[in-house]
Short mmCIF file of C-alpha atoms and ligand atoms in Angstrom, two decimals:
data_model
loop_
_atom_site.label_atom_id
_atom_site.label_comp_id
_atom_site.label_asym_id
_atom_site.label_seq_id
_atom_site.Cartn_x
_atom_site.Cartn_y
_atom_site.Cartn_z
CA UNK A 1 12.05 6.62 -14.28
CA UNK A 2 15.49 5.16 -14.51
CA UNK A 3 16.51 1.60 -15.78
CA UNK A 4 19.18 0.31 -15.26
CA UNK A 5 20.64 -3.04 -16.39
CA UNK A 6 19.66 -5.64 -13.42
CA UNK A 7 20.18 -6.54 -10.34
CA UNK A 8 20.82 -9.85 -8.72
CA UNK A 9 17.05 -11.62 -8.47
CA UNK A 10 16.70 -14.61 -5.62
CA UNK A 11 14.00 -17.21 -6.14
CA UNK A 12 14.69 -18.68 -2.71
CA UNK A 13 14.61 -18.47 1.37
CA UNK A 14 18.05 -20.27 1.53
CA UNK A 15 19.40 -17.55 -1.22
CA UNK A 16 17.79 -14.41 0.36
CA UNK A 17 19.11 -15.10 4.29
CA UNK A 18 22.44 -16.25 2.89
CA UNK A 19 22.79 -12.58 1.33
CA UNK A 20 21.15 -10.73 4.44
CA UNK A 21 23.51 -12.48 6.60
CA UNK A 22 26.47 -11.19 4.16
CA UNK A 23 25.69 -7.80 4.74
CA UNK A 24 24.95 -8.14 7.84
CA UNK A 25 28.67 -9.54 8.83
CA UNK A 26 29.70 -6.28 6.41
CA UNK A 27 27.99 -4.20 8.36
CA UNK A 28 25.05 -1.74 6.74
CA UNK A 29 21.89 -1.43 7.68
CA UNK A 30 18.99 -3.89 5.65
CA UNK A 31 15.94 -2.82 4.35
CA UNK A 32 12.70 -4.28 2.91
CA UNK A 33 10.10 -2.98 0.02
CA UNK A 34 7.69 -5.24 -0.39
CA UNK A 35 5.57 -5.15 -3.50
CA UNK A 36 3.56 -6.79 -5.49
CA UNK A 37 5.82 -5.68 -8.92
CA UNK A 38 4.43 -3.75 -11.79
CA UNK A 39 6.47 -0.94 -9.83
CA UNK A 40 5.72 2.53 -10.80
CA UNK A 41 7.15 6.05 -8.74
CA UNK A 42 5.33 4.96 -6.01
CA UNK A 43 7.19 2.20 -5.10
CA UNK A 44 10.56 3.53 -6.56
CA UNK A 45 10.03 6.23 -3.66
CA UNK A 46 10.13 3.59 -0.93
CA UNK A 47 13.58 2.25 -2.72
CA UNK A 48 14.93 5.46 -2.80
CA UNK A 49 14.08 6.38 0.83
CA UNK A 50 15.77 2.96 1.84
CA UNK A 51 18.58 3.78 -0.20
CA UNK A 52 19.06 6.78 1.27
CA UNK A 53 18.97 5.70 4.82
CA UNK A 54 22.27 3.76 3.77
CA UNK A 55 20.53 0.34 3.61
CA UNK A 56 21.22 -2.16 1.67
CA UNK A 57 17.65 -2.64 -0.66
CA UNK A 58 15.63 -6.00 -0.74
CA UNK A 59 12.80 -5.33 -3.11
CA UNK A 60 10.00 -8.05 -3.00
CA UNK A 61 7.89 -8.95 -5.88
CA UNK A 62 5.02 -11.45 -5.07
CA UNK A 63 1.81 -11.31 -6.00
CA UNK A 64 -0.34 -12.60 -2.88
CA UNK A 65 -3.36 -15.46 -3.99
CA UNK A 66 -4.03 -15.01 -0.35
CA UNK A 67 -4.99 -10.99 -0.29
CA UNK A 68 -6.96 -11.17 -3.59
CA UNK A 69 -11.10 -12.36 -2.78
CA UNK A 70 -12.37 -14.63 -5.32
CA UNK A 71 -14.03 -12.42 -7.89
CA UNK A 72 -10.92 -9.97 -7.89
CA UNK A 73 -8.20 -9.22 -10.00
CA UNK A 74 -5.37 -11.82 -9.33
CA UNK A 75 -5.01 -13.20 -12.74
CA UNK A 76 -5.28 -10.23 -14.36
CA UNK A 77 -2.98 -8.27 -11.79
CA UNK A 78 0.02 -7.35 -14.06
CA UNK A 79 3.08 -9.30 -14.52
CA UNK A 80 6.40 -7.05 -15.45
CA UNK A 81 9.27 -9.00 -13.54
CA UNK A 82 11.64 -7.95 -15.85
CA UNK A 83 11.18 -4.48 -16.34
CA UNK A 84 10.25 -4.08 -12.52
CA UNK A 85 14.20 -5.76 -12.02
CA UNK A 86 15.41 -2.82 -13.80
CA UNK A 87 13.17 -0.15 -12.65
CA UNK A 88 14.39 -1.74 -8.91
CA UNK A 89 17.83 -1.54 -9.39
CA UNK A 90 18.17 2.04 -10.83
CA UNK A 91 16.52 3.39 -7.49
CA UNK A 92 18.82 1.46 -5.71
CA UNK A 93 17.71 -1.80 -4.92
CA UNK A 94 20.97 -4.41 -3.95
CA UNK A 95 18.09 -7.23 -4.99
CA UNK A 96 14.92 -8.61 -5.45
CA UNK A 97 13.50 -11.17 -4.07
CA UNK A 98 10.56 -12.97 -6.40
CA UNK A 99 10.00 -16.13 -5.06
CA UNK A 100 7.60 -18.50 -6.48
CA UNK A 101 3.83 -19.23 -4.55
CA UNK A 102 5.38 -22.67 -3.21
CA UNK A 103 8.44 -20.83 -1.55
CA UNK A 104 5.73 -18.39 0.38
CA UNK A 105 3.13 -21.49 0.57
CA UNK A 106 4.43 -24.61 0.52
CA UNK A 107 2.27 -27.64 0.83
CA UNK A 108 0.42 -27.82 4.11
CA UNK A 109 0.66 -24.08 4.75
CA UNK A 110 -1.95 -23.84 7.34
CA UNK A 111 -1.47 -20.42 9.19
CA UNK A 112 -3.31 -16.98 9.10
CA UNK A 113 -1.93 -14.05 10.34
CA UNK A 114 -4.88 -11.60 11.41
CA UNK A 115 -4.79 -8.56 12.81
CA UNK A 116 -8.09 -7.73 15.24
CA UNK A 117 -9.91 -4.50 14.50
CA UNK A 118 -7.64 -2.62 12.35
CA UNK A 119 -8.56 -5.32 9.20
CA UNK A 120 -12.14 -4.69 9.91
CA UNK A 121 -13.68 -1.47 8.33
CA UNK A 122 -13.04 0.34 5.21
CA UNK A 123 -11.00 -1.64 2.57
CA UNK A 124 -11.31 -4.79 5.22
CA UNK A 125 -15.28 -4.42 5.28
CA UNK A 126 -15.12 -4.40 1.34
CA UNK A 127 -12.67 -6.97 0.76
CA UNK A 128 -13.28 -9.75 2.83
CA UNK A 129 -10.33 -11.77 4.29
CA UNK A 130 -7.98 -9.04 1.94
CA UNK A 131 -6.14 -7.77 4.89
CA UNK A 132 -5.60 -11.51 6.50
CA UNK A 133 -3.69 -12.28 3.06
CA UNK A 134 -1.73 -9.57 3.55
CA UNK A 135 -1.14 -9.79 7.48
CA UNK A 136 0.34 -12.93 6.63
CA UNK A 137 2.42 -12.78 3.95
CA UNK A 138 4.41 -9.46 5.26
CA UNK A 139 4.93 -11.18 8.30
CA UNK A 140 6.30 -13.85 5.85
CA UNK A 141 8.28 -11.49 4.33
CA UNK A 142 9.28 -9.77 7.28
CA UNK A 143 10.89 -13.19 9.17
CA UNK A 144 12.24 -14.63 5.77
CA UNK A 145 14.24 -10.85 5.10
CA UNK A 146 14.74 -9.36 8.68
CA UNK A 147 15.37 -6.35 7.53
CA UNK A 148 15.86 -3.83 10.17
CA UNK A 149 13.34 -1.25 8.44
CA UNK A 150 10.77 -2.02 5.83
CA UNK A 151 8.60 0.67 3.21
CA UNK A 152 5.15 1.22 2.97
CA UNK A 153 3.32 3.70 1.30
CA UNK A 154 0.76 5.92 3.11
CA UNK A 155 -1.71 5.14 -0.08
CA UNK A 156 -2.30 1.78 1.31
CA UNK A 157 -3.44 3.92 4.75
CA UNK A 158 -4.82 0.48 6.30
CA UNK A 159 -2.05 -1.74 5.58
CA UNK A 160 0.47 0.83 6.63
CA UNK A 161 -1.69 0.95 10.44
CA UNK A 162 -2.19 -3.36 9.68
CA UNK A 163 1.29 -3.52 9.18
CA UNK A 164 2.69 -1.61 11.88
CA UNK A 165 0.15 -2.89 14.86
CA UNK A 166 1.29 -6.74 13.47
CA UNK A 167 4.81 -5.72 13.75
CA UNK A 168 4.66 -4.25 17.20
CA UNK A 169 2.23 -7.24 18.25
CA UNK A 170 4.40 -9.95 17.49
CA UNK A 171 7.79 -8.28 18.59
CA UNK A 172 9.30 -8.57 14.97
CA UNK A 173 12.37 -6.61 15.65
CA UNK A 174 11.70 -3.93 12.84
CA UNK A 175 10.97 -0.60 12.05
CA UNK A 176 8.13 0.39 9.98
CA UNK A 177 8.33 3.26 7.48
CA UNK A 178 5.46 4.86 6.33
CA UNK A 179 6.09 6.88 3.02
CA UNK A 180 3.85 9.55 1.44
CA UNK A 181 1.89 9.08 -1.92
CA UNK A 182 3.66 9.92 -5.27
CA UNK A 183 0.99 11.15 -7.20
CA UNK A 184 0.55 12.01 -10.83
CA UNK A 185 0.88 15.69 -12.11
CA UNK A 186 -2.98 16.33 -12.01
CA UNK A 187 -3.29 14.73 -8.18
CA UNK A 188 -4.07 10.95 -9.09
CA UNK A 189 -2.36 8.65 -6.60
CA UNK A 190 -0.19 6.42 -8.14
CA UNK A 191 -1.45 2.29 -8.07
CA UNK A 192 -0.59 -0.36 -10.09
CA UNK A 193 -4.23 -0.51 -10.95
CA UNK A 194 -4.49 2.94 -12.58
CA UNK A 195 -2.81 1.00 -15.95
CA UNK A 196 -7.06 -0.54 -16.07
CA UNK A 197 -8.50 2.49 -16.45
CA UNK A 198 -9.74 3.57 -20.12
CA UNK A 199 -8.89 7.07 -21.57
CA UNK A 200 -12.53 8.56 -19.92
CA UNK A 201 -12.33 6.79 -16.63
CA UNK A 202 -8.26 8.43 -16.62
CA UNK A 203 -9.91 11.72 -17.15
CA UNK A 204 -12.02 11.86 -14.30
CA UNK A 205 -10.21 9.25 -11.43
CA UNK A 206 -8.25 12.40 -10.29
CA UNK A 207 -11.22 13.55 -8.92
CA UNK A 208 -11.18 11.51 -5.95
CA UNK A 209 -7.63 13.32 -4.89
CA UNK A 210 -9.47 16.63 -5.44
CA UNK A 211 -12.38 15.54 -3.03
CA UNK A 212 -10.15 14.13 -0.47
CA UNK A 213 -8.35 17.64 -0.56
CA UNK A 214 -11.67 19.40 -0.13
CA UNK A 215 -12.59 17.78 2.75
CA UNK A 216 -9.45 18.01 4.20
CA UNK A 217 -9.08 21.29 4.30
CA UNK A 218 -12.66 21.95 4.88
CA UNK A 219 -12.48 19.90 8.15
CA UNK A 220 -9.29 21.45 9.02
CA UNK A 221 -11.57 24.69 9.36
CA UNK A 222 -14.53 23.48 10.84
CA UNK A 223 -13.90 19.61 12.69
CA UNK A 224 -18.15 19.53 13.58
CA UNK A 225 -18.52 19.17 9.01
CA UNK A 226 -17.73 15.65 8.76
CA UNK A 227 -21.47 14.01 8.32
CA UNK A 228 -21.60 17.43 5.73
CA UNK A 229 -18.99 17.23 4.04
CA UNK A 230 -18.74 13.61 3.19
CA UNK A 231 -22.29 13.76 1.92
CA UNK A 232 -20.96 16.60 -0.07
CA UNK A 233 -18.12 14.54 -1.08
CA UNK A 234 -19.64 11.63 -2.31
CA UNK A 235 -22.63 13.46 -4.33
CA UNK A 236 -19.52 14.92 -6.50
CA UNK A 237 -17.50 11.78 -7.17
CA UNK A 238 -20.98 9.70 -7.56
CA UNK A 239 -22.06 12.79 -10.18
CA UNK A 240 -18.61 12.33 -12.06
CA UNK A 241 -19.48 8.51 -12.44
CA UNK A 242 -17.32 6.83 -9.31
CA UNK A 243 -19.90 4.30 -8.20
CA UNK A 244 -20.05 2.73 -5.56
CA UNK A 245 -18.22 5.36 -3.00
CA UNK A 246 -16.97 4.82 0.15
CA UNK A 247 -15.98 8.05 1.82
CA UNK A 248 -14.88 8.23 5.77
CA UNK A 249 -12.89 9.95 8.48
CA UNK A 250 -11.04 7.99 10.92
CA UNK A 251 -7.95 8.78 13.62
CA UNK A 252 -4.75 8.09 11.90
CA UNK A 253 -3.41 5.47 14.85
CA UNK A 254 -6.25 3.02 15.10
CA UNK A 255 -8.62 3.97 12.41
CA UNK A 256 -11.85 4.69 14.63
CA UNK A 257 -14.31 6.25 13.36
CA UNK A 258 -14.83 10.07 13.60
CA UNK A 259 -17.86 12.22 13.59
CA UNK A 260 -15.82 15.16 14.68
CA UNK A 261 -12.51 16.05 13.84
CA UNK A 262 -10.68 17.55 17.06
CA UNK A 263 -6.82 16.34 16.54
CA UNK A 264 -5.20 14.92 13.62
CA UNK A 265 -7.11 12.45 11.66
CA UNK A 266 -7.13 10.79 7.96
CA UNK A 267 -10.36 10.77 5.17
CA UNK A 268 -9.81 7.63 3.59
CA UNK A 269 -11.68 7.09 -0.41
CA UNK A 270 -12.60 3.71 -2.02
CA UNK A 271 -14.15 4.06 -5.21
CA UNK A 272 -15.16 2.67 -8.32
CA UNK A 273 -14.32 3.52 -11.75
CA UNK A 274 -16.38 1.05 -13.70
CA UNK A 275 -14.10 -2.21 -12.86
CA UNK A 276 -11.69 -0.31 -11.48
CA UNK A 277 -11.32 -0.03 -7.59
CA UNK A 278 -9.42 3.48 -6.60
CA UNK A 279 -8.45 3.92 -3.00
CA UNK A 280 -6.30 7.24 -1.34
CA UNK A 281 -6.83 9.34 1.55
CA UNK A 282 -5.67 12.89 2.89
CA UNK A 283 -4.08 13.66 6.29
CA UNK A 284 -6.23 16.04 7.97
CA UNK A 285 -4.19 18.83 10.32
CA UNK A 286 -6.86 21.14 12.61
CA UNK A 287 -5.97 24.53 13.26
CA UNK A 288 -3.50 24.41 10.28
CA UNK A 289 -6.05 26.10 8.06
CA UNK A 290 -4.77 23.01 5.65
CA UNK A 291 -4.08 19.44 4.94
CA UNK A 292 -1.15 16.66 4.04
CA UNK A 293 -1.36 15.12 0.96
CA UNK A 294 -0.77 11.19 1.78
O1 PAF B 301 0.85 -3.13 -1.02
C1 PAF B 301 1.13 -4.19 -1.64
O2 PAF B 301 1.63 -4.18 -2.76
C2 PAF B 301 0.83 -5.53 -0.99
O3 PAF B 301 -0.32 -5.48 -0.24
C3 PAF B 301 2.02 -6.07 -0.15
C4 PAF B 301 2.34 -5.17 1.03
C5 PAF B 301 3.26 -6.19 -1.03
C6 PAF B 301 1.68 -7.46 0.38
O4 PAF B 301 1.43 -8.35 -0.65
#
């Protein structure tokens, strides 16, 4: 990963629109990566795809009390702001925006952004009121920056769908980018999270890549496996130690369910390593005789 020095970091609305609105008078294109820091190549692939479309780079570090339930991991979510500064700026971030929770909330904050049916299953069914937190703080994000495109990874599969459907809903005037998941050399998505893991749990989490890819290309072959193959599926990762498992297959656009596969859909993993919750999913491509990695 690169470091490099710094870049300028805002604290404020009235600091981050008076900088949009100086490149915007200049003239290039603005774009958005919102994060929650402790940035790894997973997020320094969203900077670099901004960067490369020409855009000038707002990198957002906030971590959301509203998108964490109350027996997660919000204190404990790690806290790098100045190494993620540096990390931002040699991809090619022009700033970063960390404001603190009364800039985002101020007193009397009373609204909820929520987005009908697509927050419901999956990570929504385990986390309850998770995807409301973060429904409403990109829209935040999304009105204080105006960027004209903003980065998500296709790791966060849900948020990605959450994120685009709340976009198109409320006529915010961007476009969404969906980018595919950096991964570790042995298949492991990369997450902020994977720093919890011990040296055993490390050993076995890329596991749940290698099941996702299994399926994948299983149901590429055969579409009528599904109930099969995630019962396969979740016997293995259950055997290695993942516990509980939550193993599906769902359309890409609105996440329905599937019990066949007959066009392109997405299997979608949330697991448990001891305390630590894993999530990643696998495009699935019929006919192709193969899968995407996502
Ligand atoms: O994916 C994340 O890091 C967060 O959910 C996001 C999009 C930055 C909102 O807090």
């Amino acid at each position: 990963m690169d470091v490099q020095p710094a870049c300028q970091v805002l604290r404020t609305e009235a600091a981050l629109r008076q900088a949009v609105a100086r490149w915007r008078m200049a003239g290039p294109p603005v774009a958005l990566v919102p994060t929650m820091g402790a940035l790894h190549e997973g997020h320094l692939a969203l900077i670099r795809a901004g960067a490369a479309g020409g855009a000038q780079v707002v990198v957002s570090i906030f971590v959301n009390p509203k998108q964490f339930g109350p027996n997660e991991d919000f204190t404990a979510y790690p806290r790098t702001e100045a190494m993620d500064v540096a990390l931002a700026a040699g991809a090619g971030a022009a700033l970063v925006f960390a404001p603190g929770v009364e800039v985002i909330y101020p007193a009397g904050f009373a609204t909820t952004v929520r987005v009908g049916g697509l927050s419901e299953g999956l990570c929504g069914a385990q986390r309850p009121g998770h995807f409301d937190g973060v429904a409403t703080v990109v829209t935040k994000l999304l009105l204080l920056c105006l960027p004209d495109a903003a980065y998500f990874g296709e790791k966060d599969f849900q948020q990605l769908q959450l994120v685009r459907r709340l976009a198109a809903d409320l006529n915010i005037p961007v476009r969404i980018e969906g980018i595919p998941t950096v991964r570790e050399a042995d298949g492991l998505a990369m997450s902020s999270r994977n720093r919890f893991l011990t040296a055993d749990q490390r050993r076995i989490a890329p596991l749940l890549a290698g099941v996702l890819h299994d399926i994948a290309l299983a149901l590429a072959q055969d579409g009528a496996r599904v109930a099969a193959e995630l019962a396969a599926g979740r016997r293995r990762l259950l055997a290695a130690g993942f516990d509980p498992v939550d193993l599906e297959v769902r359309a890409p656009a609105d996440l329905a369910p599937l019990e066949r596969v007959t066009g392109e859909a997405r299997v979608l993993a949330a697991a448990w390593l001891g305390r630590t919750r894993l999530i990643d999913n696998v495009a699935i491509l019929p006919g192709s005789g193969s899968f995407a990695a996502g």
